[in-house]
């Protein structure tokens, strides 16, 4: 396991702001907690991630591999509304169940997730009448409370607040001055609500979706009835989801508005475990293929006691973010959901959602077949696009003081928002004209995938450094040799090395580097 020091989140955030990857939402008004905007580079990076997901999950699912049934995998897309009938969220269990227990501090007005609050207590024995010092990990309160607890008890240990029996009167909140300020845990619903129509009363209350998955389940029957898909097949959905997270934090990692890319793969119950393993392994391979390979990425299989009652398996693809290091944070969950969601929607809506599988079932005396009717089981790879972008930025961010451009973004060429840059070495001797022709050629070929930049300002070193920070994999420079032998230099972002290639081969060279 790597012992490399984590990268500095401050440095990553600063580059993201400086180069236009990510901005604070409503920044000129002081920002708004839990909301982030993408600048020009970030918007294109996220679009490239979304499209890579779309291509590899919907258009050419699992890169054209055959599934456990020996057939090529089939998936189709839907695009469903952010606001659905409120009963959708009753059926899914989000209304009523989508809660995090919270504790409030009456003194400081701080609010904390109950399962995040830790306390310092004496290493041996009871605290008696003395305070129990609460803190939240990676907050300033941690070291402050530790010092106070050591002064009070000498040897101390740290345990979750939830493991202390009824400690409320003696608990000293993370930033409080007096004990007893924390409330008992209370449920806090994460769903944003609003009102439809002109009459602003409870009966018109609707919710902003907290996940894209339910839009798929409620359109399952329409997709089966109106297209030629046969089980096993998947339905994909991407788009914004909203959760009123109590403690949004760690840059875009836990936001209140974020984008998901989810697939529900419907299959026969007997094949569901094989499909679960198939998607679990493919999703890990996919994240590796776009640049997260290495020891910062793991697949964590949930223990049996972590699984929902209906699930026969769940795994998380986890990335070691600088703020979770040496631990990992979830990038995507792959869950075997059984037929829980279709069962719930069938029950609450009254609509018949059973699938008539005419490839299975009883053979009739006349040689025909009576289809087998069942609610398909579902495998759900549920990815977060904002967390994906964040992982790519954290992984890509590289600092090397020995380079003329010490900070650079090692983004996979498929994802890079700028695919190539063209520089005339100097703005004379016909170089700008040759560069302009090359720029037009590359732009015509690659504009669907990202930008091709032309830059003739500043020294060549500064132009390279600018492109390195933007994650542009290749810069091509037109120089004094170009007019004579039709070659340009191709400079590699990661090594800084330059090779000469024929100008007619540049487009093919860029296409090969993007791959995909
Ligand atoms: N339908 C299943 C589902 O929504 P989830 O684990 O709650 O599962 C899936 O969410 C993915 O969505 C997560 O792995 C994460 O990447 C992303 N996600 C969830 N909450 C998020 C938040 N508050 N901010 C950013 N991304 C989030």
Short mmCIF file of C-alpha atoms and ligand atoms in Angstrom, two decimals:
data_model
loop_
_atom_site.label_atom_id
_atom_site.label_comp_id
_atom_site.label_asym_id
_atom_site.label_seq_id
_atom_site.Cartn_x
_atom_site.Cartn_y
_atom_site.Cartn_z
CA UNK A 1 0.00 0.00 0.00
CA UNK A 2 1.23 3.48 -0.92
CA UNK A 3 2.68 5.68 1.75
CA UNK A 4 2.92 8.68 -0.60
CA UNK A 5 1.85 11.91 1.09
CA UNK A 6 -1.64 12.96 0.06
CA UNK A 7 -1.84 15.76 -2.47
CA UNK A 8 -2.85 19.13 -1.11
CA UNK A 9 -6.58 19.77 -1.56
CA UNK A 10 -5.89 23.50 -1.30
CA UNK A 11 -3.49 23.32 -4.23
CA UNK A 12 -5.98 21.30 -6.30
CA UNK A 13 -8.85 23.67 -5.50
CA UNK A 14 -6.69 26.67 -6.28
CA UNK A 15 -5.71 25.29 -9.70
CA UNK A 16 -9.36 24.37 -10.37
CA UNK A 17 -10.41 27.97 -9.70
CA UNK A 18 -7.45 29.59 -11.46
CA UNK A 19 -7.85 27.59 -14.66
CA UNK A 20 -11.64 27.51 -14.76
CA UNK A 21 -12.42 23.91 -13.84
CA UNK A 22 -14.65 24.56 -10.80
CA UNK A 23 -16.06 27.76 -9.27
CA UNK A 24 -18.07 28.31 -6.12
CA UNK A 25 -21.73 28.78 -7.08
CA UNK A 26 -22.94 32.39 -6.57
CA UNK A 27 -19.40 33.36 -5.65
CA UNK A 28 -19.96 37.12 -6.05
CA UNK A 29 -22.64 36.82 -3.35
CA UNK A 30 -20.36 34.97 -0.98
CA UNK A 31 -21.15 31.49 -2.33
CA UNK A 32 -23.80 29.01 -1.22
CA UNK A 33 -22.85 26.00 0.84
CA UNK A 34 -22.99 22.69 -1.03
CA UNK A 35 -23.29 24.10 -4.57
CA UNK A 36 -20.56 24.30 -7.20
CA UNK A 37 -20.40 25.47 -10.81
CA UNK A 38 -18.09 24.25 -13.54
CA UNK A 39 -16.05 26.72 -15.59
CA UNK A 40 -15.16 26.22 -19.26
CA UNK A 41 -12.59 23.46 -18.68
CA UNK A 42 -14.63 21.70 -15.98
CA UNK A 43 -17.84 21.77 -18.02
CA UNK A 44 -16.08 20.07 -20.95
CA UNK A 45 -14.32 17.57 -18.66
CA UNK A 46 -17.63 16.60 -17.08
CA UNK A 47 -19.31 16.36 -20.49
CA UNK A 48 -16.52 14.04 -21.64
CA UNK A 49 -17.01 11.87 -18.55
CA UNK A 50 -20.78 11.75 -19.08
CA UNK A 51 -20.28 10.82 -22.74
CA UNK A 52 -17.68 8.17 -21.94
CA UNK A 53 -20.25 6.65 -19.54
CA UNK A 54 -22.99 6.91 -22.17
CA UNK A 55 -20.87 5.30 -24.86
CA UNK A 56 -19.58 2.46 -22.68
CA UNK A 57 -22.81 1.77 -20.77
CA UNK A 58 -25.57 2.47 -23.32
CA UNK A 59 -24.32 2.62 -26.91
CA UNK A 60 -21.63 -0.07 -26.66
CA UNK A 61 -22.36 -1.53 -23.21
CA UNK A 62 -19.38 -3.09 -21.46
CA UNK A 63 -17.29 -2.41 -24.60
CA UNK A 64 -19.26 -4.96 -26.59
CA UNK A 65 -18.37 -7.82 -24.26
CA UNK A 66 -20.66 -10.80 -23.92
CA UNK A 67 -22.53 -11.13 -20.64
CA UNK A 68 -22.88 -14.26 -18.48
CA UNK A 69 -25.72 -15.40 -20.80
CA UNK A 70 -23.24 -15.56 -23.72
CA UNK A 71 -24.93 -12.67 -25.56
CA UNK A 72 -23.81 -9.11 -26.18
CA UNK A 73 -25.10 -6.80 -23.47
CA UNK A 74 -28.10 -4.65 -24.45
CA UNK A 75 -28.92 -1.27 -22.87
CA UNK A 76 -31.17 1.67 -23.77
CA UNK A 77 -31.40 5.20 -22.36
CA UNK A 78 -34.22 7.23 -20.80
CA UNK A 79 -34.26 10.81 -19.62
CA UNK A 80 -36.71 11.31 -16.79
CA UNK A 81 -37.99 14.31 -14.85
CA UNK A 82 -36.41 15.76 -11.74
CA UNK A 83 -39.92 16.15 -10.31
CA UNK A 84 -42.01 12.99 -10.25
CA UNK A 85 -45.35 12.11 -8.64
CA UNK A 86 -44.76 12.28 -4.86
CA UNK A 87 -45.91 8.68 -4.51
CA UNK A 88 -42.78 7.60 -6.39
CA UNK A 89 -40.76 8.63 -3.34
CA UNK A 90 -43.19 6.98 -0.92
CA UNK A 91 -42.87 3.73 -2.85
CA UNK A 92 -39.08 3.96 -3.04
CA UNK A 93 -38.84 4.58 0.69
CA UNK A 94 -37.24 8.00 0.33
CA UNK A 95 -40.11 9.87 1.99
CA UNK A 96 -39.93 8.70 5.53
CA UNK A 97 -36.78 6.65 5.17
CA UNK A 98 -34.22 8.92 3.59
CA UNK A 99 -32.95 10.33 6.81
CA UNK A 100 -29.73 10.93 8.61
CA UNK A 101 -30.01 11.18 12.38
CA UNK A 102 -28.58 14.55 13.45
CA UNK A 103 -27.57 16.22 16.68
CA UNK A 104 -27.78 19.99 17.13
CA UNK A 105 -25.68 22.11 19.46
CA UNK A 106 -27.99 24.51 21.31
CA UNK A 107 -25.04 26.71 22.24
CA UNK A 108 -23.17 27.10 18.91
CA UNK A 109 -26.09 26.24 16.58
CA UNK A 110 -23.81 23.67 14.88
CA UNK A 111 -25.53 20.60 13.40
CA UNK A 112 -23.72 17.29 13.05
CA UNK A 113 -24.47 13.86 11.66
CA UNK A 114 -24.91 11.63 14.70
CA UNK A 115 -22.72 8.90 13.20
CA UNK A 116 -19.91 11.42 12.58
CA UNK A 117 -19.61 12.67 16.15
CA UNK A 118 -16.81 11.09 18.21
CA UNK A 119 -16.04 11.64 21.88
CA UNK A 120 -12.92 11.58 24.04
CA UNK A 121 -13.40 9.67 27.28
CA UNK A 122 -10.96 8.33 29.90
CA UNK A 123 -8.98 5.37 28.61
CA UNK A 124 -10.03 3.34 31.62
CA UNK A 125 -13.02 3.81 33.89
CA UNK A 126 -15.88 6.29 33.86
CA UNK A 127 -15.89 10.04 33.25
CA UNK A 128 -17.86 10.52 36.48
CA UNK A 129 -19.30 14.03 36.58
CA UNK A 130 -16.66 15.33 34.23
CA UNK A 131 -17.49 16.38 30.64
CA UNK A 132 -17.30 14.02 27.69
CA UNK A 133 -15.55 15.91 24.90
CA UNK A 134 -17.21 15.61 21.48
CA UNK A 135 -15.57 16.38 18.16
CA UNK A 136 -16.03 15.80 14.47
CA UNK A 137 -13.05 14.26 12.64
CA UNK A 138 -10.89 16.51 10.44
CA UNK A 139 -12.40 19.66 12.00
CA UNK A 140 -10.46 22.07 14.26
CA UNK A 141 -12.56 20.81 17.17
CA UNK A 142 -10.65 17.51 17.11
CA UNK A 143 -7.30 18.75 18.44
CA UNK A 144 -8.92 21.36 20.69
CA UNK A 145 -11.11 18.77 22.42
CA UNK A 146 -8.24 16.29 22.61
CA UNK A 147 -6.13 18.76 24.58
CA UNK A 148 -9.00 19.51 26.98
CA UNK A 149 -9.74 15.82 27.48
CA UNK A 150 -6.06 14.99 28.15
CA UNK A 151 -5.90 17.80 30.71
CA UNK A 152 -9.03 16.45 32.42
CA UNK A 153 -8.37 12.69 32.29
CA UNK A 154 -4.73 12.09 31.36
CA UNK A 155 -4.95 8.96 29.21
CA UNK A 156 -7.91 9.10 26.85
CA UNK A 157 -9.55 7.08 24.09
CA UNK A 158 -11.84 8.07 21.27
CA UNK A 159 -15.19 6.31 20.68
CA UNK A 160 -18.33 7.13 18.65
CA UNK A 161 -20.87 9.26 20.55
CA UNK A 162 -23.51 6.65 19.72
CA UNK A 163 -21.70 4.05 21.86
CA UNK A 164 -21.99 6.11 25.09
CA UNK A 165 -25.22 5.42 27.00
CA UNK A 166 -27.38 8.58 27.37
CA UNK A 167 -24.49 10.99 27.73
CA UNK A 168 -26.35 14.16 26.82
CA UNK A 169 -26.05 16.15 30.03
CA UNK A 170 -22.28 15.69 30.17
CA UNK A 171 -21.36 15.98 26.52
CA UNK A 172 -19.38 19.05 25.60
CA UNK A 173 -20.30 19.87 21.96
CA UNK A 174 -17.43 20.27 19.44
CA UNK A 175 -17.16 24.06 19.77
CA UNK A 176 -19.26 24.61 22.91
CA UNK A 177 -18.06 26.06 26.19
CA UNK A 178 -20.54 24.25 28.49
CA UNK A 179 -21.58 20.59 28.66
CA UNK A 180 -25.14 19.50 27.89
CA UNK A 181 -25.64 21.58 24.75
CA UNK A 182 -26.11 18.70 22.31
CA UNK A 183 -29.66 17.56 21.52
CA UNK A 184 -30.59 13.93 21.21
CA UNK A 185 -30.35 12.62 17.62
CA UNK A 186 -33.25 13.64 15.39
CA UNK A 187 -34.13 12.60 11.88
CA UNK A 188 -33.49 15.10 9.11
CA UNK A 189 -35.02 14.45 5.70
CA UNK A 190 -32.59 14.93 2.85
CA UNK A 191 -35.21 15.60 0.18
CA UNK A 192 -35.70 19.13 -1.14
CA UNK A 193 -39.37 19.93 -1.62
CA UNK A 194 -41.30 22.56 -3.51
CA UNK A 195 -44.87 23.22 -4.62
CA UNK A 196 -46.44 22.68 -8.05
CA UNK A 197 -49.24 24.92 -9.30
CA UNK A 198 -50.67 28.15 -7.94
CA UNK A 199 -52.01 26.98 -4.58
CA UNK A 200 -49.19 26.78 -2.07
CA UNK A 201 -50.43 24.07 0.26
CA UNK A 202 -49.17 20.68 1.45
CA UNK A 203 -51.35 18.78 -1.03
CA UNK A 204 -49.29 20.26 -3.88
CA UNK A 205 -45.95 19.37 -2.33
CA UNK A 206 -43.48 17.64 -4.66
CA UNK A 207 -39.83 16.65 -4.31
CA UNK A 208 -36.65 17.21 -6.27
CA UNK A 209 -35.36 13.70 -7.01
CA UNK A 210 -32.60 12.46 -4.71
CA UNK A 211 -31.54 9.85 -7.31
CA UNK A 212 -32.10 9.22 -11.02
CA UNK A 213 -32.76 5.48 -10.49
CA UNK A 214 -36.46 5.73 -9.62
CA UNK A 215 -37.21 7.43 -12.97
CA UNK A 216 -36.03 4.20 -14.59
CA UNK A 217 -38.20 1.88 -12.48
CA UNK A 218 -41.36 3.89 -13.10
CA UNK A 219 -40.78 3.78 -16.89
CA UNK A 220 -39.76 0.10 -16.97
CA UNK A 221 -43.13 -1.04 -18.34
CA UNK A 222 -43.25 1.66 -21.03
CA UNK A 223 -39.77 0.75 -22.23
CA UNK A 224 -40.69 -2.96 -22.43
CA UNK A 225 -43.99 -2.22 -24.19
CA UNK A 226 -42.67 0.29 -26.72
CA UNK A 227 -39.27 -1.11 -27.72
CA UNK A 228 -37.90 -4.52 -28.64
CA UNK A 229 -35.79 -5.01 -25.53
CA UNK A 230 -35.95 -8.44 -23.91
CA UNK A 231 -34.75 -9.34 -20.41
CA UNK A 232 -31.83 -9.27 -19.72
CA UNK A 233 -31.32 -5.62 -20.62
CA UNK A 234 -30.43 -2.33 -18.96
CA UNK A 235 -31.93 1.15 -18.84
CA UNK A 236 -29.59 4.07 -18.20
CA UNK A 237 -30.44 7.54 -16.90
CA UNK A 238 -28.20 10.51 -16.23
CA UNK A 239 -28.98 13.88 -14.68
CA UNK A 240 -29.11 16.12 -11.67
CA UNK A 241 -30.09 14.82 -8.24
CA UNK A 242 -30.60 16.86 -5.10
CA UNK A 243 -29.98 16.02 -1.46
CA UNK A 244 -30.16 18.54 1.33
CA UNK A 245 -26.94 17.15 2.80
CA UNK A 246 -26.50 18.31 6.36
CA UNK A 247 -22.77 18.60 6.14
CA UNK A 248 -21.80 19.32 2.53
CA UNK A 249 -18.04 19.23 2.44
CA UNK A 250 -14.79 18.29 0.75
CA UNK A 251 -15.17 20.42 -2.35
CA UNK A 252 -17.70 18.79 -4.72
CA UNK A 253 -17.54 15.39 -2.97
CA UNK A 254 -20.70 15.89 -0.93
CA UNK A 255 -22.83 18.54 -2.64
CA UNK A 256 -26.50 19.38 -2.42
CA UNK A 257 -26.92 19.38 -6.20
CA UNK A 258 -24.96 16.76 -8.14
CA UNK A 259 -25.20 14.61 -11.23
CA UNK A 260 -25.62 10.86 -11.34
CA UNK A 261 -25.22 8.28 -14.11
CA UNK A 262 -27.21 5.18 -13.17
CA UNK A 263 -28.00 1.93 -14.92
CA UNK A 264 -30.69 -0.52 -13.85
CA UNK A 265 -29.97 -3.89 -15.42
CA UNK A 266 -33.05 -6.12 -15.41
CA UNK A 267 -32.51 -9.87 -15.43
CA UNK A 268 -34.04 -13.21 -14.46
CA UNK A 269 -33.63 -13.93 -10.72
CA UNK A 270 -31.60 -17.08 -11.48
CA UNK A 271 -29.03 -15.07 -13.44
CA UNK A 272 -28.89 -12.07 -11.13
CA UNK A 273 -25.80 -13.01 -9.10
CA UNK A 274 -23.81 -13.67 -12.29
CA UNK A 275 -24.91 -10.29 -13.70
CA UNK A 276 -24.05 -8.57 -10.41
CA UNK A 277 -20.50 -9.93 -10.63
CA UNK A 278 -20.29 -8.98 -14.30
CA UNK A 279 -21.25 -5.31 -13.69
CA UNK A 280 -19.18 -5.02 -10.53
CA UNK A 281 -16.04 -6.10 -12.40
CA UNK A 282 -16.79 -4.06 -15.50
CA UNK A 283 -17.37 -0.87 -13.53
CA UNK A 284 -14.00 -1.26 -11.83
CA UNK A 285 -12.32 -1.86 -15.23
CA UNK A 286 -14.11 1.20 -16.62
CA UNK A 287 -12.83 3.61 -14.00
CA UNK A 288 -9.35 2.19 -14.53
CA UNK A 289 -9.66 2.73 -18.29
CA UNK A 290 -10.20 6.46 -17.89
CA UNK A 291 -7.15 7.07 -15.76
CA UNK A 292 -7.85 5.95 -12.19
CA UNK A 293 -5.76 2.79 -12.41
CA UNK A 294 -3.42 2.05 -9.52
CA UNK A 295 -3.53 1.76 -5.77
CA UNK A 296 -5.78 4.81 -5.32
CA UNK A 297 -8.73 2.78 -6.62
CA UNK A 298 -10.29 -0.19 -4.85
CA UNK A 299 -13.38 -2.34 -5.13
CA UNK A 300 -14.87 -2.90 -1.70
CA UNK A 301 -17.35 -5.74 -1.36
CA UNK A 302 -19.87 -5.07 1.42
CA UNK A 303 -19.97 -7.51 4.31
CA UNK A 304 -23.12 -9.65 4.59
CA UNK A 305 -24.32 -7.62 7.61
CA UNK A 306 -24.06 -4.36 5.58
CA UNK A 307 -26.48 -5.62 2.89
CA UNK A 308 -30.15 -4.66 2.62
CA UNK A 309 -32.50 -7.57 3.22
CA UNK A 310 -33.29 -7.85 -0.52
CA UNK A 311 -29.69 -7.66 -1.76
CA UNK A 312 -27.39 -10.54 -2.65
CA UNK A 313 -24.38 -8.30 -3.02
CA UNK A 314 -23.17 -4.71 -3.07
CA UNK A 315 -19.75 -3.30 -3.84
CA UNK A 316 -18.38 0.19 -3.92
CA UNK A 317 -15.73 1.47 -6.27
CA UNK A 318 -13.74 3.71 -3.94
CA UNK A 319 -11.05 6.28 -4.62
CA UNK A 320 -8.42 7.52 -2.21
CA UNK A 321 -9.19 11.26 -2.25
CA UNK A 322 -6.65 13.54 -0.54
CA UNK A 323 -9.23 14.28 2.18
CA UNK A 324 -10.00 10.59 2.82
CA UNK A 325 -6.39 9.40 2.65
CA UNK A 326 -5.20 6.91 3.82
CA UNK A 327 -8.85 5.80 3.58
CA UNK A 328 -11.12 5.83 0.55
CA UNK A 329 -14.35 7.57 -0.49
CA UNK A 330 -17.20 6.13 -2.58
CA UNK A 331 -17.20 6.90 -6.30
CA UNK A 332 -19.86 4.43 -7.38
CA UNK A 333 -22.02 1.75 -5.78
CA UNK A 334 -22.92 -1.47 -7.60
CA UNK A 335 -25.92 -3.04 -5.91
CA UNK A 336 -27.93 -6.20 -6.39
CA UNK A 337 -31.39 -4.76 -5.60
CA UNK A 338 -33.43 -7.93 -6.13
CA UNK A 339 -36.93 -6.97 -7.30
CA UNK A 340 -37.45 -4.58 -4.39
CA UNK A 341 -38.11 -1.42 -6.43
CA UNK A 342 -40.45 -2.97 -9.01
CA UNK A 343 -42.33 -4.72 -6.19
CA UNK A 344 -42.76 -1.43 -4.34
CA UNK A 345 -43.93 0.50 -7.41
CA UNK A 346 -46.31 -2.31 -8.38
CA UNK A 347 -47.77 -2.27 -4.87
CA UNK A 348 -48.11 1.52 -4.49
CA UNK A 349 -49.19 2.39 -8.06
CA UNK A 350 -51.38 -0.68 -8.64
CA UNK A 351 -49.87 -1.04 -12.16
CA UNK A 352 -48.87 -4.56 -13.26
CA UNK A 353 -45.11 -4.47 -13.78
CA UNK A 354 -44.49 -8.20 -14.27
CA UNK A 355 -42.47 -9.18 -17.29
CA UNK A 356 -43.77 -11.95 -19.56
CA UNK A 357 -40.65 -13.89 -20.52
CA UNK A 358 -41.56 -15.86 -23.63
CA UNK A 359 -37.99 -17.19 -23.88
CA UNK A 360 -38.70 -19.18 -20.70
CA UNK A 361 -41.72 -20.95 -19.30
CA UNK A 362 -43.79 -23.97 -19.99
CA UNK A 363 -43.91 -25.60 -23.47
CA UNK A 364 -47.53 -26.20 -24.41
CA UNK A 365 -48.82 -29.42 -26.10
CA UNK A 366 -49.25 -27.45 -29.34
CA UNK A 367 -45.50 -26.63 -29.33
CA UNK A 368 -46.12 -23.03 -28.28
CA UNK A 369 -44.86 -21.60 -25.02
CA UNK A 370 -46.61 -20.00 -22.07
CA UNK A 371 -44.22 -17.26 -20.97
CA UNK A 372 -42.83 -17.17 -17.43
CA UNK A 373 -44.14 -14.11 -15.58
CA UNK A 374 -41.92 -12.49 -13.00
CA UNK A 375 -40.62 -9.22 -11.65
CA UNK A 376 -37.04 -9.04 -12.96
CA UNK A 377 -34.18 -8.63 -10.52
CA UNK A 378 -32.08 -5.54 -10.85
CA UNK A 379 -28.36 -4.81 -10.79
CA UNK A 380 -27.67 -1.13 -10.23
CA UNK A 381 -24.30 0.44 -11.06
CA UNK A 382 -24.86 3.99 -9.68
CA UNK A 383 -22.06 6.45 -10.41
CA UNK A 384 -21.65 10.08 -9.41
CA UNK A 385 -20.34 12.27 -12.23
CA UNK A 386 -19.20 15.09 -9.94
CA UNK A 387 -17.30 12.66 -7.75
CA UNK A 388 -15.89 11.15 -10.93
CA UNK A 389 -14.65 14.56 -12.07
CA UNK A 390 -13.23 15.23 -8.62
CA UNK A 391 -11.37 11.90 -8.62
CA UNK A 392 -9.97 12.63 -12.09
CA UNK A 393 -8.81 16.07 -10.96
CA UNK A 394 -7.24 14.71 -7.77
CA UNK A 395 -5.55 11.86 -9.60
CA UNK A 396 -4.44 14.11 -12.45
CA UNK A 397 -3.03 16.89 -10.32
CA UNK A 398 0.75 16.46 -10.30
CA UNK A 399 3.45 18.65 -8.85
CA UNK A 400 7.03 18.38 -10.01
CA UNK A 401 9.25 21.31 -9.05
CA UNK A 402 11.95 20.13 -11.46
CA UNK A 403 9.79 21.03 -14.45
CA UNK A 404 9.49 24.49 -15.99
CA UNK A 405 5.72 24.00 -15.47
CA UNK A 406 5.66 22.50 -11.96
CA UNK A 407 1.88 21.89 -11.73
CA UNK A 408 0.13 19.85 -14.37
CA UNK A 409 -3.08 17.86 -14.82
CA UNK A 410 -2.46 14.31 -16.04
CA UNK A 411 -5.92 13.77 -17.51
CA UNK A 412 -6.56 10.78 -19.77
CA UNK A 413 -6.63 12.11 -23.38
CA UNK A 414 -10.16 10.72 -23.82
CA UNK A 415 -11.37 12.92 -20.95
CA UNK A 416 -9.11 15.95 -21.44
CA UNK A 417 -11.16 19.07 -22.15
CA UNK A 418 -8.52 20.36 -24.58
CA UNK A 419 -7.38 17.64 -26.97
CA UNK A 420 -4.48 19.48 -28.59
CA UNK A 421 -2.87 22.91 -28.83
CA UNK A 422 -1.11 24.43 -31.83
CA UNK A 423 1.61 27.03 -31.37
CA UNK A 424 3.52 28.99 -33.99
CA UNK A 425 6.96 29.37 -32.39
CA UNK A 426 7.03 33.06 -33.40
CA UNK A 427 4.35 35.19 -35.02
CA UNK A 428 6.24 35.66 -38.32
CA UNK A 429 7.94 33.85 -41.21
CA UNK A 430 4.71 32.15 -42.28
CA UNK A 431 4.44 30.14 -39.02
CA UNK A 432 1.05 31.57 -37.92
CA UNK A 433 -0.47 30.70 -41.31
CA UNK A 434 0.72 27.07 -41.19
CA UNK A 435 -0.45 26.82 -37.57
CA UNK A 436 -3.85 28.25 -38.48
CA UNK A 437 -4.31 25.64 -41.24
CA UNK A 438 -3.38 22.83 -38.85
CA UNK A 439 -5.67 24.27 -36.18
CA UNK A 440 -8.61 24.37 -38.61
CA UNK A 441 -7.96 20.75 -39.65
CA UNK A 442 -7.81 19.44 -36.07
CA UNK A 443 -10.74 21.53 -34.93
CA UNK A 444 -12.93 20.15 -37.74
CA UNK A 445 -12.00 16.61 -36.66
CA UNK A 446 -12.14 16.88 -32.85
CA UNK A 447 -14.64 19.59 -31.86
CA UNK A 448 -17.17 16.94 -30.79
CA UNK A 449 -14.70 15.63 -28.22
CA UNK A 450 -13.17 18.84 -26.88
CA UNK A 451 -11.33 21.99 -27.78
CA UNK A 452 -8.32 22.40 -30.04
CA UNK A 453 -6.52 25.58 -29.01
CA UNK A 454 -4.34 27.90 -31.01
CA UNK A 455 -2.06 30.20 -29.00
CA UNK A 456 0.56 32.60 -30.28
CA UNK A 457 0.95 34.87 -27.27
CA UNK A 458 3.79 34.78 -24.68
CA UNK A 459 6.93 32.65 -24.61
CA UNK A 460 6.68 29.03 -25.73
CA UNK A 461 7.46 27.88 -22.15
CA UNK A 462 4.53 29.83 -20.75
CA UNK A 463 2.24 28.47 -23.44
CA UNK A 464 3.28 24.90 -22.56
CA UNK A 465 2.75 25.59 -18.86
CA UNK A 466 -0.75 26.92 -19.52
CA UNK A 467 -1.71 23.81 -21.46
CA UNK A 468 -0.12 21.53 -18.84
CA UNK A 469 -2.35 23.01 -16.14
CA UNK A 470 -5.39 22.57 -18.37
CA UNK A 471 -4.51 18.89 -18.88
CA UNK A 472 -3.96 19.19 -22.65
CA UNK A 473 -2.04 16.00 -23.58
CA UNK A 474 -0.24 17.26 -26.70
CA UNK A 475 1.10 20.59 -27.96
CA UNK A 476 2.25 20.90 -31.57
CA UNK A 477 4.68 23.67 -32.43
CA UNK A 478 5.23 25.06 -35.90
CA UNK A 479 8.81 26.33 -36.11
CA UNK A 480 11.47 27.33 -38.63
CA UNK A 481 11.87 23.72 -39.84
CA UNK A 482 8.19 23.23 -40.63
CA UNK A 483 8.14 25.09 -43.94
CA UNK A 484 11.26 23.18 -45.05
CA UNK A 485 10.44 19.58 -44.09
CA UNK A 486 6.71 19.63 -43.23
CA UNK A 487 7.32 18.54 -39.61
CA UNK A 488 6.17 20.00 -36.29
CA UNK A 489 7.26 19.18 -32.75
CA UNK A 490 4.85 17.07 -30.70
CA UNK A 491 5.33 17.75 -26.97
CA UNK A 492 4.11 15.26 -24.41
CA UNK A 493 2.44 16.87 -21.37
CA UNK A 494 3.56 14.23 -18.88
CA UNK A 495 7.21 13.85 -19.87
CA UNK A 496 7.82 17.22 -21.51
CA UNK A 497 9.60 15.30 -24.31
CA UNK A 498 9.38 16.49 -27.87
CA UNK A 499 9.50 14.49 -31.10
CA UNK A 500 9.15 15.69 -34.67
CA UNK A 501 6.30 14.31 -36.69
CA UNK A 502 5.00 15.04 -40.16
CA UNK A 503 2.28 17.68 -40.13
CA UNK A 504 0.02 15.39 -42.19
CA UNK A 505 0.15 12.80 -39.36
CA UNK A 506 -0.86 15.11 -36.50
CA UNK A 507 -4.59 14.42 -36.73
CA UNK A 508 -4.06 10.63 -36.70
CA UNK A 509 -1.59 11.05 -33.83
CA UNK A 510 -4.20 12.89 -31.70
CA UNK A 511 -6.93 10.38 -32.60
CA UNK A 512 -4.69 7.48 -31.50
CA UNK A 513 -3.92 9.16 -28.20
CA UNK A 514 -7.63 9.66 -27.44
CA UNK A 515 -8.49 6.03 -28.27
CA UNK A 516 -11.88 4.96 -26.86
N1 LIG B 1 -29.65 4.83 -6.75
C1 LIG B 1 -28.62 4.55 -5.82
C2 LIG B 1 -27.94 5.74 -5.30
O1 LIG B 1 -28.33 6.88 -5.53
P1 LIG B 1 -25.95 6.46 -3.79
O2 LIG B 1 -24.78 5.65 -3.31
O3 LIG B 1 -26.74 7.21 -2.81
O4 LIG B 1 -26.84 5.42 -4.59
C3 LIG B 1 -24.73 6.98 -6.04
O5 LIG B 1 -25.43 7.45 -4.92
C4 LIG B 1 -23.55 7.89 -6.32
O6 LIG B 1 -23.98 9.24 -6.40
C5 LIG B 1 -22.50 7.89 -5.20
O7 LIG B 1 -21.60 6.81 -5.34
C6 LIG B 1 -21.81 9.22 -5.44
O8 LIG B 1 -20.85 9.10 -6.47
C7 LIG B 1 -22.96 10.09 -5.93
N2 LIG B 1 -23.45 10.93 -4.81
C8 LIG B 1 -24.33 10.59 -3.85
N3 LIG B 1 -24.54 11.61 -3.01
C9 LIG B 1 -23.77 12.63 -3.45
C10 LIG B 1 -23.55 13.98 -3.00
N4 LIG B 1 -24.19 14.49 -1.95
N5 LIG B 1 -22.68 14.74 -3.69
C11 LIG B 1 -22.03 14.26 -4.77
N6 LIG B 1 -22.20 13.01 -5.24
C12 LIG B 1 -23.06 12.20 -4.60
#
